[in-house]
Each structure stands twice: as C-alpha cells, then as structure tokens.
Short mmCIF file of C-alpha atoms in Angstrom, two decimals:
data_model
loop_
_atom_site.label_atom_id
_atom_site.label_comp_id
_atom_site.label_asym_id
_atom_site.label_seq_id
_atom_site.Cartn_x
_atom_site.Cartn_y
_atom_site.Cartn_z
CA MET A 1 11.69 0.39 -46.98
CA GLU A 2 8.25 -0.13 -48.94
CA GLN A 3 6.28 1.92 -45.88
CA LEU A 4 8.38 4.66 -46.29
CA ILE A 5 8.23 5.11 -50.00
CA ARG A 6 4.01 4.56 -49.13
CA ASN A 7 4.04 7.61 -46.94
CA THR A 8 6.16 10.14 -49.15
CA LYS A 9 4.44 13.18 -49.24
CA ILE A 10 4.47 16.01 -52.21
CA ASN A 11 5.08 19.62 -50.61
CA SER A 12 5.90 22.74 -51.65
CA ASN A 13 9.44 23.29 -51.01
CA GLY A 14 10.65 21.73 -54.12
CA ILE A 15 12.13 18.60 -54.88
CA LYS A 16 14.82 17.72 -52.68
CA LEU A 17 16.02 14.71 -54.63
CA ARG A 18 20.00 15.16 -53.66
CA ASN A 19 19.02 15.35 -50.19
CA ALA A 20 16.83 11.74 -50.48
CA ILE A 21 19.55 9.51 -52.01
CA TYR A 22 22.23 11.32 -50.06
CA VAL A 23 19.95 9.55 -46.82
CA ALA A 24 19.80 6.10 -48.69
CA ALA A 25 23.31 6.23 -49.18
CA THR A 26 24.61 6.89 -45.69
CA GLU A 27 21.94 5.80 -43.48
CA ILE A 28 21.12 2.13 -45.93
CA LEU A 29 23.40 1.27 -48.25
CA LYS A 30 26.42 1.94 -46.72
CA LYS A 31 25.05 -0.73 -43.90
CA VAL A 32 24.77 -3.38 -46.70
CA PRO A 33 27.62 -5.33 -47.32
CA GLY A 34 28.98 -6.19 -51.06
CA ARG A 35 28.02 -3.85 -54.38
CA LYS A 36 24.44 -2.77 -54.17
CA VAL A 37 22.53 -0.71 -57.03
CA LEU A 38 19.85 1.56 -57.04
CA VAL A 39 17.43 2.62 -59.80
CA LEU A 40 16.42 6.24 -59.23
CA VAL A 41 13.06 7.11 -60.66
CA SER A 42 12.35 10.43 -60.93
CA THR A 43 9.75 13.31 -62.62
CA GLY A 44 11.90 16.06 -62.23
CA ASN A 45 15.16 18.28 -61.61
CA ASP A 46 16.38 18.87 -57.36
CA THR A 47 14.99 21.94 -56.67
CA GLY A 48 15.46 22.28 -52.98
CA SER A 49 18.26 20.15 -51.90
CA TYR A 50 21.12 21.79 -49.13
CA GLN A 51 23.57 18.40 -50.57
CA SER A 52 25.73 19.22 -53.44
CA GLU A 53 26.25 17.03 -56.88
CA ARG A 54 29.78 16.19 -55.26
CA GLU A 55 28.72 14.78 -51.79
CA THR A 56 26.08 13.11 -52.98
CA LEU A 57 28.28 11.58 -55.77
CA GLU A 58 31.20 10.86 -53.12
CA GLN A 59 28.28 9.12 -50.72
CA PHE A 60 27.54 6.80 -53.49
CA VAL A 61 31.13 5.77 -54.17
CA GLU A 62 31.77 5.04 -50.60
CA SER A 63 28.85 2.31 -49.78
CA ASP A 64 29.97 0.69 -53.27
CA THR A 65 26.28 1.74 -54.94
CA ILE A 66 25.97 2.03 -58.91
CA VAL A 67 22.95 4.14 -59.44
CA TYR A 68 20.60 4.26 -62.46
CA SER A 69 18.58 7.26 -63.18
CA LEU A 70 15.53 6.79 -65.16
CA PHE A 71 13.47 10.31 -65.86
CA TYR A 72 9.52 10.07 -65.49
CA PRO A 73 8.49 12.95 -67.34
CA PRO A 74 5.15 14.46 -65.73
CA ARG A 75 3.19 14.07 -69.25
CA PHE A 76 3.51 10.25 -69.16
CA GLN A 77 1.53 10.41 -65.45
CA GLY A 78 -1.01 8.53 -65.28
CA LYS A 79 -1.01 6.81 -68.37
CA ARG A 80 -0.81 3.28 -69.52
CA LEU A 81 2.66 2.67 -71.45
CA SER A 82 2.59 -0.39 -73.17
CA VAL A 83 5.65 -2.61 -73.18
CA PRO A 84 6.20 -5.68 -75.90
CA ARG A 85 5.98 -9.04 -74.30
CA ASN A 86 8.95 -10.27 -75.69
CA ILE A 87 11.24 -8.04 -73.46
CA VAL A 88 12.99 -10.21 -71.12
#
C-alpha cells in the first residue's frame, strides 16, 4: 500500500477521487474482517470519476468502513503548520 501511495502521479485528466476510494473499498477494505476507518486527505473536488457518489458510499457501507475526509487547501501546500505540543 505504501508503494502505491509513493507511486501516485498527478495527471491532466482531473482528480478521480471517487474512483480511488471505490477501488479501496472494493479491492482492499472489503477483504479485511471487522470495522475499518479510512482517513482521506484531498486537495480538491472530484473532477474525473465515473463512479457515482451513491455507488461509492454503498461500497463503504458494505465494507463496514467509516470514512473521515480532510480537505487540504492548495494554498497551504509546502508551508509548515505549527501544531501545539499538548495535543494527544
């Protein structure tokens, strides 16, 4: 999985976010027993997926996975954010 993340490339065909998380739900998470959590960090809206929102959400329900989505605005890319040390 780590190698897949490291080899991810950005292309000009748009952000295919729903396709990516659909594949994660159907090919990876469904095979893992029990409840799971997916933390999704993204810099933008989906602009190129062929999977619908409904199809994608149904796969997460079937795979018993909770999804937390974090939006990472492009204007913060490359800038260091300070995090208080007392956060556990």
